Coordinates of C-alpha atoms and ligand atoms in Angstrom, one line a residue:
X1 CA 0.0 0.0 0.0
X2 CA 1.7 3.2 -1.3
X3 CA 5.0 2.8 -3.0
X4 CA 8.4 4.4 -2.5
X5 CA 11.3 4.6 -4.9
X6 CA 14.6 6.5 -4.6
X7 CA 17.8 6.8 -6.7
X8 CA 21.3 8.3 -6.4
X9 CA 24.0 7.9 -9.0
X10 CA 25.2 9.1 -12.3
X11 CA 21.9 9.0 -14.3
X12 CA 19.1 11.5 -14.4
X13 CA 16.8 10.5 -11.5
X14 CA 13.4 11.5 -12.8
X15 CA 12.9 8.9 -15.6
X16 CA 14.1 6.1 -13.3
X17 CA 11.8 7.2 -10.5
X18 CA 8.8 7.4 -12.9
X19 CA 9.6 4.0 -14.3
X20 CA 9.9 2.6 -10.8
X21 CA 6.6 4.2 -9.7
X22 CA 4.9 2.7 -12.7
X23 CA 5.9 -0.7 -11.4
X24 CA 4.6 0.1 -7.9
X25 CA 1.4 1.6 -9.0
X26 CA -0.6 -1.5 -7.9
X27 CA 0.4 -0.4 -4.3
X28 CA -1.6 2.8 -4.6
X29 CA -2.8 4.8 -7.5
X30 CA -4.6 7.8 -6.4
X31 CA -1.7 10.3 -6.6
X32 CA 2.0 10.3 -7.3
X33 CA 5.0 12.6 -7.0
X34 CA 8.8 12.9 -7.3
X35 CA 11.4 15.1 -5.8
X36 CA 15.0 15.6 -7.2
X37 CA 18.0 17.4 -5.9
X38 CA 19.2 19.8 -8.5
X39 CA 21.4 22.9 -8.7
X40 CA 24.6 21.7 -10.3
X41 CA 27.7 23.2 -8.8
X42 CA 25.8 26.0 -7.0
X43 CA 23.6 25.7 -4.0
X44 CA 21.5 22.6 -4.2
X45 CA 17.7 22.8 -4.4
X46 CA 14.9 20.3 -4.1
X47 CA 12.4 20.3 -6.9
X48 CA 9.1 18.6 -6.4
X49 CA 6.3 17.6 -8.8
X50 CA 3.2 15.8 -7.5
X51 CA -0.4 15.5 -8.3
X52 CA -3.6 13.5 -7.9
X53 CA -4.1 10.8 -10.5
X54 CA -1.9 8.1 -12.0
X55 CA 1.8 8.0 -12.6
X56 CA 1.3 8.6 -16.3
X57 CA -0.5 11.9 -15.4
X58 CA 2.5 12.9 -13.3
X59 CA 4.9 12.0 -16.1
X60 CA 3.0 14.1 -18.6
X61 CA 2.9 17.1 -16.3
X62 CA 6.6 17.0 -15.3
X63 CA 8.3 20.4 -15.9
X64 CA 10.8 20.3 -18.8
X65 CA 13.6 21.3 -16.4
X66 CA 13.6 18.6 -13.8
X67 CA 17.3 17.6 -13.8
X68 CA 19.0 15.9 -10.9
X69 CA 20.9 12.7 -10.2
X70 CA 19.4 12.0 -6.8
X71 CA 15.6 11.8 -6.1
X72 CA 12.7 10.1 -4.4
X73 CA 9.2 9.2 -5.5
X74 CA 5.9 8.0 -4.2
X75 CA 2.6 6.6 -5.4
X76 CA -0.2 7.0 -2.8
X77 CA -3.2 5.2 -1.4
X78 CA -4.9 7.8 0.6
X79 CA -5.1 7.4 4.4
X80 CA -5.0 10.9 5.8
X81 CA -6.8 13.3 3.6
X82 CA -8.3 12.7 0.1
X83 CA -6.4 12.2 -3.1
X84 CA -5.5 15.8 -3.9
X85 CA -2.4 17.5 -5.3
X86 CA -1.6 19.0 -1.9
X87 CA -1.8 15.6 -0.2
X88 CA 0.4 13.8 -2.7
X89 CA 3.9 13.0 -1.6
X90 CA 6.7 14.1 -1.5
X91 CA 6.0 16.5 1.4
X92 CA 8.3 19.4 2.2
X93 CA 8.9 22.0 4.9
X94 CA 8.4 25.8 4.7
X95 CA 11.9 26.3 3.2
X96 CA 11.4 23.7 0.6
X97 CA 14.8 22.2 1.3
X98 CA 13.6 18.9 2.7
X99 CA 11.5 16.3 0.9
X100 CA 10.0 13.2 2.5
X101 CA 8.1 10.2 1.0
X102 CA 6.4 7.9 3.5
X103 CA 4.5 4.6 3.6
X104 CA 2.6 3.7 6.8
X105 CA 0.8 5.7 9.4
X106 CA 2.0 8.1 12.1
X107 CA -0.4 7.5 15.0
X108 CA 0.5 10.8 16.8
X109 CA 0.3 12.9 13.7
X110 CA -2.8 14.8 15.0
X111 CA -0.9 15.9 18.2
X112 CA 2.2 16.8 16.3
X113 CA 0.3 18.8 13.7
X114 CA -1.4 20.8 16.5
X115 CA 2.0 21.4 18.2
X116 CA 3.6 22.6 14.9
X117 CA 0.6 24.8 14.2
X118 CA 0.8 26.4 17.7
X119 CA 4.5 27.1 17.0
X120 CA 3.6 29.0 13.9
X121 CA 4.2 26.3 11.2
X122 CA 1.8 26.5 8.3
X123 CA 0.8 23.0 7.3
X124 CA -0.2 22.8 3.7
X125 CA -1.6 19.2 3.5
X126 CA -3.9 17.0 5.5
X127 CA -1.4 14.2 5.7
X128 CA 0.5 12.7 8.6
X129 CA 3.7 12.6 6.6
X130 CA 4.0 16.4 6.3
X131 CA 5.0 16.6 10.0
X132 CA 8.0 14.6 9.3
X133 CA 9.3 17.1 6.7
X134 CA 8.9 19.9 9.3
X135 CA 10.5 17.9 12.1
X136 CA 13.6 17.0 9.9
X137 CA 13.9 20.7 8.9
X138 CA 13.7 21.9 12.5
X139 CA 16.4 19.6 13.8
X140 CA 19.8 21.2 14.2
X141 CA 21.8 17.9 14.3
X142 CA 25.0 18.2 12.3
X143 CA 24.2 15.3 9.9
X144 CA 21.1 14.4 7.9
X145 CA 21.1 11.0 9.6
X146 CA 20.9 12.8 13.0
X147 CA 18.1 15.0 11.8
X148 CA 16.0 12.1 10.5
X149 CA 16.7 10.1 13.7
X150 CA 15.6 13.1 15.9
X151 CA 12.4 13.4 13.9
X152 CA 11.7 9.7 14.1
X153 CA 12.2 9.8 17.9
X154 CA 9.1 12.2 18.1
X155 CA 6.7 10.1 16.0
X156 CA 4.8 6.9 16.8
X157 CA 3.5 4.5 14.2
X158 CA 4.8 2.7 11.1
X159 CA 7.0 3.9 8.4
X160 CA 9.1 3.1 5.3
X161 CA 10.5 6.5 4.3
X162 CA 13.1 8.3 2.3
X163 CA 14.4 11.8 2.9
X164 CA 16.2 14.3 0.7
X165 CA 17.8 17.5 2.0
X166 CA 19.3 20.2 -0.1
X167 CA 22.0 20.9 2.5
X168 CA 23.2 17.2 2.2
X169 CA 23.0 16.7 -1.6
X170 CA 25.2 13.6 -1.7
X171 CA 22.8 11.3 0.1
X172 CA 19.4 9.9 0.6
X173 CA 18.5 8.8 4.1
X174 CA 15.9 6.0 4.5
X175 CA 14.2 4.3 7.5
X176 CA 12.0 1.3 8.1
X177 CA 9.6 0.5 10.9
X178 CA 6.7 -1.8 9.9
X179 CA 6.7 -0.9 6.2
X180 CA 9.2 -2.7 3.9
X181 CA 12.2 -1.0 2.4
X182 CA 14.8 -2.6 0.1
X183 CA 18.1 -1.2 -1.0
X184 CA 19.3 -2.1 -4.5
X185 CA 23.0 -2.0 -5.2
X186 CA 24.0 -0.9 -8.7
X187 CA 27.2 0.0 -10.5
X188 CA 28.1 3.4 -8.9
X189 CA 24.4 4.0 -8.2
X190 CA 22.0 3.0 -5.5
X191 CA 18.3 2.4 -5.5
X192 CA 15.7 2.2 -2.8
X193 CA 12.2 0.9 -3.1
X194 CA 9.4 -0.5 -1.0
X195 CA 9.0 -3.5 -3.3
X196 CA 11.4 -5.6 -5.3
X197 CA 9.2 -5.0 -8.4
X198 CA 10.7 -1.5 -8.7
X199 CA 14.3 -2.7 -8.4
X200 CA 14.6 -5.8 -10.5
X201 CA 15.1 -4.0 -13.8
X202 CA 18.2 -2.3 -12.4
X203 CA 19.7 -4.8 -10.0
X204 CA 19.0 -8.0 -8.1
X205 CA 21.7 -7.3 -5.5
X206 CA 19.4 -6.3 -2.6
X207 CA 19.5 -5.5 1.1
X208 CA 16.3 -5.8 3.2
X209 CA 16.2 -3.3 6.0
X210 CA 14.9 -4.5 9.4
X211 CA 12.3 -2.7 11.5
X212 CA 14.0 0.1 13.5
X213 CA 16.8 0.3 11.0
X214 CA 17.9 3.3 8.9
X215 CA 20.3 3.6 6.0
X216 CA 22.3 6.2 4.1
X217 CA 22.6 5.8 0.4
X218 CA 25.3 7.6 -1.6
X219 CA 26.3 7.0 -5.2
X220 CA 28.9 4.5 -4.2
X221 CA 27.4 2.5 -1.4
X222 CA 25.2 2.3 1.7
X223 CA 25.5 2.1 5.4
X224 CA 22.9 0.9 7.9
X225 CA 22.4 1.8 11.5
X226 CA 19.8 1.9 14.2
X227 CA 17.8 4.9 15.2
X228 CA 20.4 5.7 17.9
X229 CA 22.9 5.8 15.0
X230 CA 24.9 2.8 16.1
X231 CA 25.9 0.7 13.1
X232 CA 24.2 -2.5 12.0
X233 CA 25.6 -5.2 9.7
X234 CA 22.9 -5.5 7.1
X235 CA 24.4 -6.6 3.8
X236 CA 23.1 -7.0 0.3
X237 CA 22.8 -10.4 -1.4
X238 CA 22.0 -11.5 -4.9
X239 CA 18.4 -12.7 -5.2
X240 CA 17.4 -15.4 -7.6
X241 CA 14.6 -13.5 -9.4
X242 CA 13.5 -13.4 -13.0
X243 CA 12.9 -9.7 -13.9
X244 CA 10.6 -10.9 -16.7
X245 CA 8.2 -12.3 -14.0
X246 CA 7.4 -8.7 -13.0
X247 CA 6.2 -7.8 -16.5
X248 CA 2.7 -8.5 -18.0
X249 CA 4.5 -9.5 -21.2
X250 CA 2.0 -10.1 -24.1
X251 CA -1.0 -10.2 -21.7
X252 CA -3.5 -7.3 -21.6
X253 CA -3.4 -7.3 -17.8
X254 CA -1.5 -8.7 -14.9
X255 CA -4.7 -10.4 -13.6
X256 CA -5.1 -12.4 -16.8
X257 CA -1.4 -13.3 -16.8
X258 CA -1.6 -14.4 -13.2
X259 CA -4.8 -16.5 -13.8
X260 CA -3.1 -18.3 -16.6
X261 CA 0.0 -18.9 -14.5
X262 CA -2.0 -21.0 -12.0
X263 CA -1.1 -24.4 -13.3
X264 CA 2.6 -23.6 -13.1
X265 CA 2.3 -22.0 -9.7
X266 CA 0.3 -25.1 -8.5
X267 CA 3.2 -27.3 -9.6
X268 CA 5.7 -25.2 -7.8
X269 CA 4.0 -25.2 -4.5
X270 CA 3.7 -29.1 -4.6
X271 CA 7.2 -29.6 -5.9
X272 CA 9.3 -31.8 -3.5
X273 CA 6.6 -31.8 -0.9
X274 CA 4.7 -35.0 -1.7
X275 CA 6.0 -38.3 -0.4
X276 CA 4.8 -41.4 -2.3
X277 CA 6.4 -43.9 0.1
X278 CA 4.3 -42.8 3.1
X279 CA 1.6 -41.1 1.1
X280 CA 2.0 -37.9 3.0
X281 CA 3.4 -34.4 2.6
X282 CA 6.8 -33.1 3.8
X283 CA 6.8 -29.6 5.1
X284 CA 10.1 -29.4 6.8
X285 CA 9.9 -25.6 7.2
X286 CA 7.0 -25.9 9.6
X287 CA 9.4 -27.1 12.3
X288 CA 6.8 -29.6 13.6
X289 CA 8.0 -33.2 14.2
X290 CA 5.5 -36.1 14.2
X291 CA 5.1 -35.9 18.0
X292 CA 4.3 -32.2 17.9
X293 CA 2.0 -32.6 14.9
X294 CA 0.1 -35.3 16.8
X295 CA -0.1 -33.0 19.9
X296 CA -2.0 -30.3 17.9
X297 CA -5.5 -30.2 19.4
X298 CA -6.9 -27.4 17.3
X299 CA -6.0 -25.3 14.2
X300 CA -6.8 -21.7 13.9
X301 CA -6.2 -20.0 10.5
X302 CA -5.8 -16.2 10.2
X303 CA -5.8 -14.1 7.1
X304 CA -7.6 -11.2 5.5
X305 CA -9.9 -10.9 2.5
X306 CA -9.3 -13.6 -0.1
X307 CA -6.6 -15.1 2.2
X308 CA -9.3 -15.5 4.9
X309 CA -11.7 -17.2 2.5
X310 CA -9.1 -19.6 1.3
X311 CA -8.3 -20.1 5.0
X312 CA -11.9 -21.3 5.4
X313 CA -11.3 -23.8 2.6
X314 CA -8.1 -24.8 4.4
X315 CA -9.9 -25.3 7.8
X316 CA -12.5 -27.5 6.1
X317 CA -9.6 -29.6 4.6
X318 CA -7.8 -29.9 7.9
X319 CA -10.9 -30.8 9.9
X320 CA -12.1 -33.4 7.3
X321 CA -8.7 -35.1 6.7
X322 CA -6.9 -34.8 10.1
X323 CA -10.1 -34.7 12.2
X324 CA -8.7 -31.8 14.2
X325 CA -11.2 -29.0 14.9
X326 CA -10.2 -26.1 12.6
X327 CA -11.6 -22.8 11.8
X328 CA -10.5 -19.6 10.1
X329 CA -11.1 -16.0 11.3
X330 CA -10.4 -12.6 9.8
X331 CA -7.1 -11.5 11.3
X332 CA -8.4 -8.0 11.4
X333 CA -11.1 -9.0 13.9
X334 CA -9.2 -11.7 15.8
X335 CA -6.6 -9.3 17.2
X336 CA -9.1 -6.8 18.5
X337 CA -11.0 -9.3 20.6
X338 CA -8.4 -10.2 23.2
X339 CA -8.3 -13.8 22.0
X340 CA -7.5 -16.7 24.3
X341 CA -4.2 -18.2 23.1
X342 CA -4.1 -21.9 23.6
X343 CA -0.8 -23.7 23.7
X344 CA -2.2 -26.8 22.0
X345 CA -3.6 -24.9 19.1
X346 CA -1.6 -24.5 15.9
X347 CA -2.1 -21.0 14.5
X348 CA -1.6 -20.5 10.8
X349 CA -1.2 -17.1 9.2
X350 CA -1.9 -16.9 5.5
X351 CA -0.8 -14.0 3.3
X352 CA 0.3 -13.4 -0.2
X353 CA 2.3 -10.3 0.5
X354 CA 3.3 -11.1 4.1
X355 CA 2.8 -7.5 4.8
X356 CA -0.9 -7.2 5.6
X357 CA -0.7 -5.4 8.9
X358 CA -3.7 -7.0 10.5
X359 CA -2.3 -10.5 9.8
X360 CA 1.1 -9.4 11.0
X361 CA -0.2 -7.9 14.2
X362 CA -2.3 -11.0 14.8
X363 CA 0.9 -13.1 14.5
X364 CA 2.7 -10.8 16.9
X365 CA -0.2 -10.9 19.4
X366 CA -0.3 -14.8 19.4
X367 CA 3.5 -15.1 19.8
X368 CA 3.5 -12.5 22.5
X369 CA 1.1 -14.7 24.4
X370 CA 3.3 -17.8 23.8
X371 CA 1.3 -19.3 20.9
X372 CA 2.9 -21.1 18.0
X373 CA 2.3 -19.7 14.5
X374 CA 3.2 -21.1 11.2
X375 CA 2.9 -19.1 8.0
X376 CA 1.7 -19.8 4.5
X377 CA 3.3 -16.8 2.7
X378 CA 4.2 -16.0 -0.8
X379 CA 6.7 -13.2 -0.5
X380 CA 10.0 -14.6 0.7
X381 CA 11.5 -12.7 3.7
X382 CA 8.3 -10.7 4.2
X383 CA 7.3 -9.5 7.7
X384 CA 4.8 -12.2 8.3
X385 CA 7.2 -14.9 7.1
X386 CA 9.9 -13.6 9.4
X387 CA 7.6 -13.3 12.5
X388 CA 6.3 -16.9 12.3
X389 CA 7.8 -19.9 14.0
X390 CA 8.0 -21.7 10.8
X391 CA 6.0 -22.2 7.6
X392 CA 6.0 -22.8 3.9
X393 CA 6.5 -20.5 1.0
X394 CA 3.9 -20.6 -1.7
X395 CA 6.2 -20.1 -4.7
X396 CA 3.4 -18.4 -6.7
X397 CA 5.9 -15.9 -8.1
X398 CA 5.2 -12.1 -8.0
X399 CA 1.5 -11.3 -7.9
X400 CA 0.9 -7.7 -9.2
X401 CA -2.8 -7.6 -9.9
X402 CA -4.8 -6.3 -6.9
X403 CA -7.2 -9.2 -7.2
X404 CA -5.4 -12.3 -5.9
X405 CA -5.6 -15.4 -8.2
X406 CA -2.5 -17.5 -8.4
X407 CA -1.5 -16.8 -4.8
X408 CA -4.9 -17.9 -3.6
X409 CA -4.6 -21.2 -5.5
X410 CA -1.2 -21.9 -4.0
X411 CA -2.6 -21.1 -0.6
X412 CA -5.3 -23.8 -1.1
X413 CA -2.6 -26.3 -2.1
X414 CA -0.5 -25.3 0.9
X415 CA -3.4 -26.0 3.2
X416 CA -4.0 -29.4 1.4
X417 CA -0.3 -30.3 2.1
X418 CA -0.6 -29.2 5.7
X419 CA -3.9 -31.2 6.1
X420 CA -2.3 -34.3 4.6
X421 CA 0.8 -34.0 6.9
X422 CA -1.4 -33.6 10.0
X423 CA -3.8 -36.3 8.9
X424 CA -1.1 -38.9 8.2
X425 CA 0.4 -38.7 11.7
X426 CA -3.1 -39.3 13.0
X427 CA -5.8 -41.6 11.6
X428 CA -5.7 -41.1 7.8
X429 CA -4.7 -44.5 6.3
X430 CA -2.0 -44.9 3.7
X431 CA -4.6 -45.8 1.1
X432 CA -6.5 -42.5 1.8
X433 CA -3.2 -40.7 1.8
X434 CA -2.5 -42.1 -1.6
X435 CA -5.9 -41.0 -2.9
X436 CA -5.0 -37.5 -2.0
X437 CA -1.4 -37.5 -3.1
X438 CA -2.6 -38.7 -6.6
X439 CA -5.4 -36.1 -6.7
X440 CA -3.0 -33.3 -5.7
X441 CA -0.6 -34.3 -8.5
X442 CA -3.4 -34.1 -11.0
X443 CA -4.5 -30.6 -9.9
X444 CA -2.2 -28.5 -12.0
X445 CA -3.3 -30.2 -15.2
X446 CA -7.0 -29.9 -14.1
X447 CA -6.6 -26.2 -13.4
X448 CA -5.2 -25.8 -16.9
X449 CA -8.3 -27.7 -18.2
X450 CA -10.6 -25.2 -16.5
X451 CA -8.6 -22.2 -17.8
X452 CA -9.0 -23.7 -21.3
X453 CA -12.7 -23.1 -21.1
X454 CA -12.2 -19.4 -20.7
X455 CA -13.8 -18.6 -24.1
X456 CA -17.0 -20.4 -23.1
X457 CA -17.3 -18.3 -19.9
X458 CA -17.1 -14.9 -21.6
X459 CA -20.8 -14.8 -22.6
X460 CA -21.9 -15.9 -19.1
X461 CA -19.6 -13.2 -17.6
X462 CA -21.1 -10.5 -19.8
X463 CA -24.6 -11.5 -18.8
X464 CA -23.7 -11.4 -15.1
X465 CA -22.1 -8.0 -15.6
X466 CA -25.5 -6.5 -16.5
X467 CA -26.9 -7.2 -13.1
X468 CA -26.6 -4.6 -10.4
X469 CA -26.7 -7.2 -7.7
X470 CA -25.9 -10.9 -7.5
X471 CA -25.8 -13.8 -5.0
X472 CA -23.0 -16.4 -4.8
X473 CA -24.2 -19.4 -2.8
X474 CA -22.6 -22.6 -1.6
X475 CA -22.7 -25.0 1.3
X476 CA -20.0 -26.4 3.7
X477 CA -17.0 -26.9 1.3
X478 CA -18.7 -24.7 -1.3
X479 CA -19.4 -21.7 0.9
X480 CA -15.9 -20.3 1.1
X481 CA -15.8 -20.8 -2.7
X482 CA -18.9 -18.7 -3.0
X483 CA -17.4 -16.1 -0.7
X484 CA -14.3 -15.9 -2.7
X485 CA -16.3 -15.8 -5.9
X486 CA -18.4 -12.9 -4.6
X487 CA -15.2 -11.1 -3.4
X488 CA -13.5 -11.3 -6.8
X489 CA -16.7 -10.2 -8.6
X490 CA -17.4 -7.2 -6.5
X491 CA -13.8 -6.1 -6.2
X492 CA -13.2 -5.6 -9.9
X493 CA -16.7 -5.3 -11.5
X494 CA -18.1 -3.0 -8.7
X495 CA -21.4 -4.9 -8.8
X496 CA -23.0 -5.8 -5.5
X497 CA -22.1 -9.5 -5.0
X498 CA -23.2 -11.2 -1.8
X499 CA -22.2 -14.6 -0.7
X500 CA -24.6 -16.7 1.3
X501 CA -24.9 -20.3 2.5
X502 CA -27.4 -22.0 0.2
X503 CA -29.1 -23.5 3.2
X504 CA -29.7 -20.0 4.7
X505 CA -31.4 -18.4 1.8
X506 CA -34.9 -19.3 2.9
X507 CA -34.2 -17.6 6.3
X508 CA -34.2 -14.2 4.7
X509 CA -32.3 -13.4 1.5
X510 CA -34.8 -15.2 -0.7
X511 CA -36.8 -12.0 -0.4
X512 CA -34.3 -10.4 -2.7
X513 CA -34.5 -13.0 -5.5
X514 CA -36.0 -11.7 -8.7
X515 CA -35.3 -11.9 -12.5
X516 CA -32.9 -8.9 -12.0
X517 CA -30.8 -10.7 -9.3
X518 CA -28.8 -13.7 -10.7
X519 CA -27.4 -16.4 -8.4
X520 CA -24.1 -18.2 -9.0
X521 CA -24.4 -21.5 -7.2
X522 CA -21.6 -23.9 -6.2
X523 CA -23.0 -27.4 -6.5
X524 CA -20.3 -30.1 -6.4
X525 CA -21.2 -33.7 -6.7
X526 CA -20.9 -34.4 -3.0
X527 CA -23.1 -35.6 -0.2
X528 CA -25.1 -32.4 -0.3
X529 CA -25.9 -32.3 -4.0
X530 CA -29.6 -33.2 -3.8
X531 CA -30.2 -30.6 -1.1
X532 CA -28.3 -28.0 -3.1
X533 CA -30.4 -28.7 -6.2
X534 CA -33.6 -28.5 -4.2
X535 CA -32.6 -25.1 -2.9
X536 CA -31.9 -23.9 -6.5
X537 CA -35.5 -24.9 -7.4
X538 CA -36.6 -22.4 -4.8
X539 CA -34.6 -19.7 -6.5
X540 CA -35.8 -20.6 -9.9
X541 CA -39.4 -20.6 -8.7
X542 CA -39.0 -17.0 -7.8
X543 CA -37.7 -16.1 -11.2
X544 CA -34.0 -15.8 -10.2
X545 CA -31.6 -16.5 -13.1
X546 CA -29.1 -19.3 -12.2
X547 CA -25.5 -20.0 -13.1
X548 CA -24.5 -23.4 -11.6
X549 CA -20.9 -24.6 -11.2
X550 CA -21.1 -28.3 -10.9
X551 CA -19.7 -31.6 -12.1
X552 CA -20.7 -33.6 -15.2
X553 CA -23.3 -36.1 -14.4
X554 CA -25.0 -34.0 -11.7
X555 CA -28.7 -34.0 -12.5
X556 CA -30.2 -30.6 -12.4
X557 CA -33.5 -31.9 -13.6
X558 CA -35.7 -29.3 -15.3
X559 CA -33.9 -26.4 -13.7
X560 CA -33.5 -23.5 -16.1
X561 CA -29.9 -22.7 -15.4
X562 CA -26.6 -21.9 -17.2
X563 CA -24.5 -24.9 -16.4
X564 CA -20.7 -24.8 -16.0
X565 CA -19.1 -28.2 -15.5
X566 CA -15.7 -28.3 -13.9
X567 CA -13.3 -31.4 -13.8
X568 CA -13.7 -33.6 -10.7
X569 CA -11.0 -34.0 -8.2
X570 CA -11.4 -35.8 -4.8
X571 CA -14.2 -34.0 -3.0
X572 CA -11.9 -32.4 -0.4
X573 CA -10.0 -30.8 -3.2
X574 CA -12.9 -29.8 -5.5
X575 CA -13.1 -26.3 -4.0
X576 CA -10.1 -25.0 -5.9
X577 CA -11.3 -26.3 -9.2
X578 CA -14.7 -24.6 -8.5
X579 CA -12.9 -21.3 -7.7
X580 CA -11.1 -20.9 -10.9
X581 CA -14.1 -20.3 -13.2
X582 CA -15.3 -17.7 -10.7
X583 CA -12.0 -15.7 -11.3
X584 CA -12.6 -16.0 -15.0
X585 CA -16.2 -14.8 -14.7
X586 CA -15.2 -11.8 -12.5
X587 CA -12.4 -10.9 -14.9
X588 CA -14.5 -10.9 -18.0
X589 CA -17.4 -9.1 -16.3
X590 CA -15.0 -6.3 -15.3
X591 CA -13.3 -6.2 -18.7
X592 CA -16.8 -6.0 -20.3
X593 CA -17.7 -3.1 -18.1
X594 CA -14.5 -1.3 -19.1
X595 CA -12.8 -1.4 -15.7
X596 CA -9.1 -1.4 -15.1
X597 CA -9.0 -5.0 -13.7
X598 CA -5.5 -4.6 -12.3
X599 CA -6.3 -1.4 -10.3
X600 CA -9.8 -1.6 -9.0
X601 CA -11.1 1.7 -7.6
X602 CA -10.4 2.5 -3.9
X603 CA -8.2 -0.6 -3.4
X604 CA -4.4 -1.3 -3.5
X605 CA -2.3 -4.4 -3.2
X606 CA -1.0 -5.2 0.3
X607 CA -2.9 -3.5 3.0
X608 CA -0.2 -2.2 5.3
X609 CA -2.6 0.0 7.3
X610 CA -5.1 -1.0 10.0
Ligands
F6R701 C1 -8.7 -10.0 -3.0 C2 -7.4 -9.7 -2.4 C3 -7.4 -9.3 -0.9 C4 -6.2 -9.9 -0.2 C5 -6.1 -9.4 1.2 C6 -4.9 -10.1 1.9 O1 -8.5 -10.4 -4.3 O2 -6.4 -9.8 -3.0 O3 -8.6 -9.5 -0.3 O4 -6.4 -11.3 -0.3 O5 -5.9 -8.1 1.2 O6 -3.7 -9.9 1.3 P1 -2.4 -10.8 1.6 O7 -2.7 -12.1 1.1 O8 -1.3 -10.1 0.9 O9 -2.3 -10.8 3.1

């Protein structure tokens, strides 16, 4: 959420900053800005350009003279104050000699704003960040490092930030506390960014700052230190990343690219983790030996948004296979209700970004109370991954589209592996284990089969897009599928899509069914199929149009419905194959409505604010 870039070296900074911001735009896209240090051999000056709108709007409006070999930039997702030119970063002080870009939230900004105003400072934005620019400018410490550290000592909250100062033109000072910041080492040039996506085109030699750390970047290197200015030993290492995986390539959007990458992502998350001999899964990174795995009395899964819904799918898998009570809860709610932390419960945090602050704070709360947390995380080295006692990486590859697709699929498979491992140290027989191992192996191919039906789904998607309001319904294993389907649909099409348990419709929502309100129903060929079909008749009898996701051979009788058959897996694993067409429907509905599917309104990738 929000993106930071910075550069110091021999090249012109502005084009590099704009290119980097373009790559971070999924992190926030309501306003953007850059600041460069210019002035040649004379007295240095800070030049700032910022405005509401997209990075391309900023690029088009950049003054012709915007030269400088050192600069910082920001793309914003508004927290304090609406998306206006004045609220866009970088922020500056009255003298205009300091520029600050900031991700995160300063909790005591209100108090500091009042104090500054009382002392005669004229604040020109509604943001929390602006106070930092004034605090840095008011410090009289002899170094820029000292000034930034003094300013940070006065603020409370979270930050990833970068500071330029015209009096110290040979450096950029950066700091991290709860919001990621990475330093990229180039050839006589240094980069900084809040996300690898903005660095990989220039360098894959990267240092990750820790919380509480600061760094100084000059054209020739970087040094790291704590906020009390004592040195730290953070070093850069070469990351194994393919820069091309951060590009949409020939695809019209990242979301479509990422949907199509699901078979490959599914293969990666399974690779090396299935054991044919004992028909189980090996998740060494969990750090749970057989005895500890047997001692688990309960599993509690925590995530947000789609990660929470796939967590519900995971809870179902674990409870069914391992016969351990399991449930999922929104991490954003869990941490505010003073939860009882039980030593015999295995807590599982699930997150694509590993940065979602609600998930991170839930993990910290559990660990603070002595609980054991493992993580299912995509981004290697991310905050959630680092906070957990163990876990497994999802290997989905970079996910750029705001709407999660391939990460979600790998999360489901991660849960299936975890369920299998827990089940096989308990009562699941080797024959049953084998049934699941074989079914898991077949999934990547089956996911590809579903994606191959994309063309058939376009017409259905267009019809659904015409409705102002829709239901997505399912039962038991199918209910989280319906929740995820509704989430994807509303997120990118902006249609009202409500998920409900099929069994609960008659207790209220049936009142809303009409020819104008279609229902997308999840009806796998399982033990509930007849009941599900009966409930669909109740919808049809009230004139509600139906789209039914089901399996070949399921008899829908004389039900007037658009039928979408998906390949069969084992019934515990069916939910993921039923989820994929819902992504495709959401995608084509949004595309049909002319929306930017990668950057849905009001949202941003990675929610790093509470
Ligand atoms: C929906 C979506 C969000 C995320 C949620 C958690 O398509 O992407 O609901 O799933 O914000 O994000 P992570 O997984 O990064 O913790």
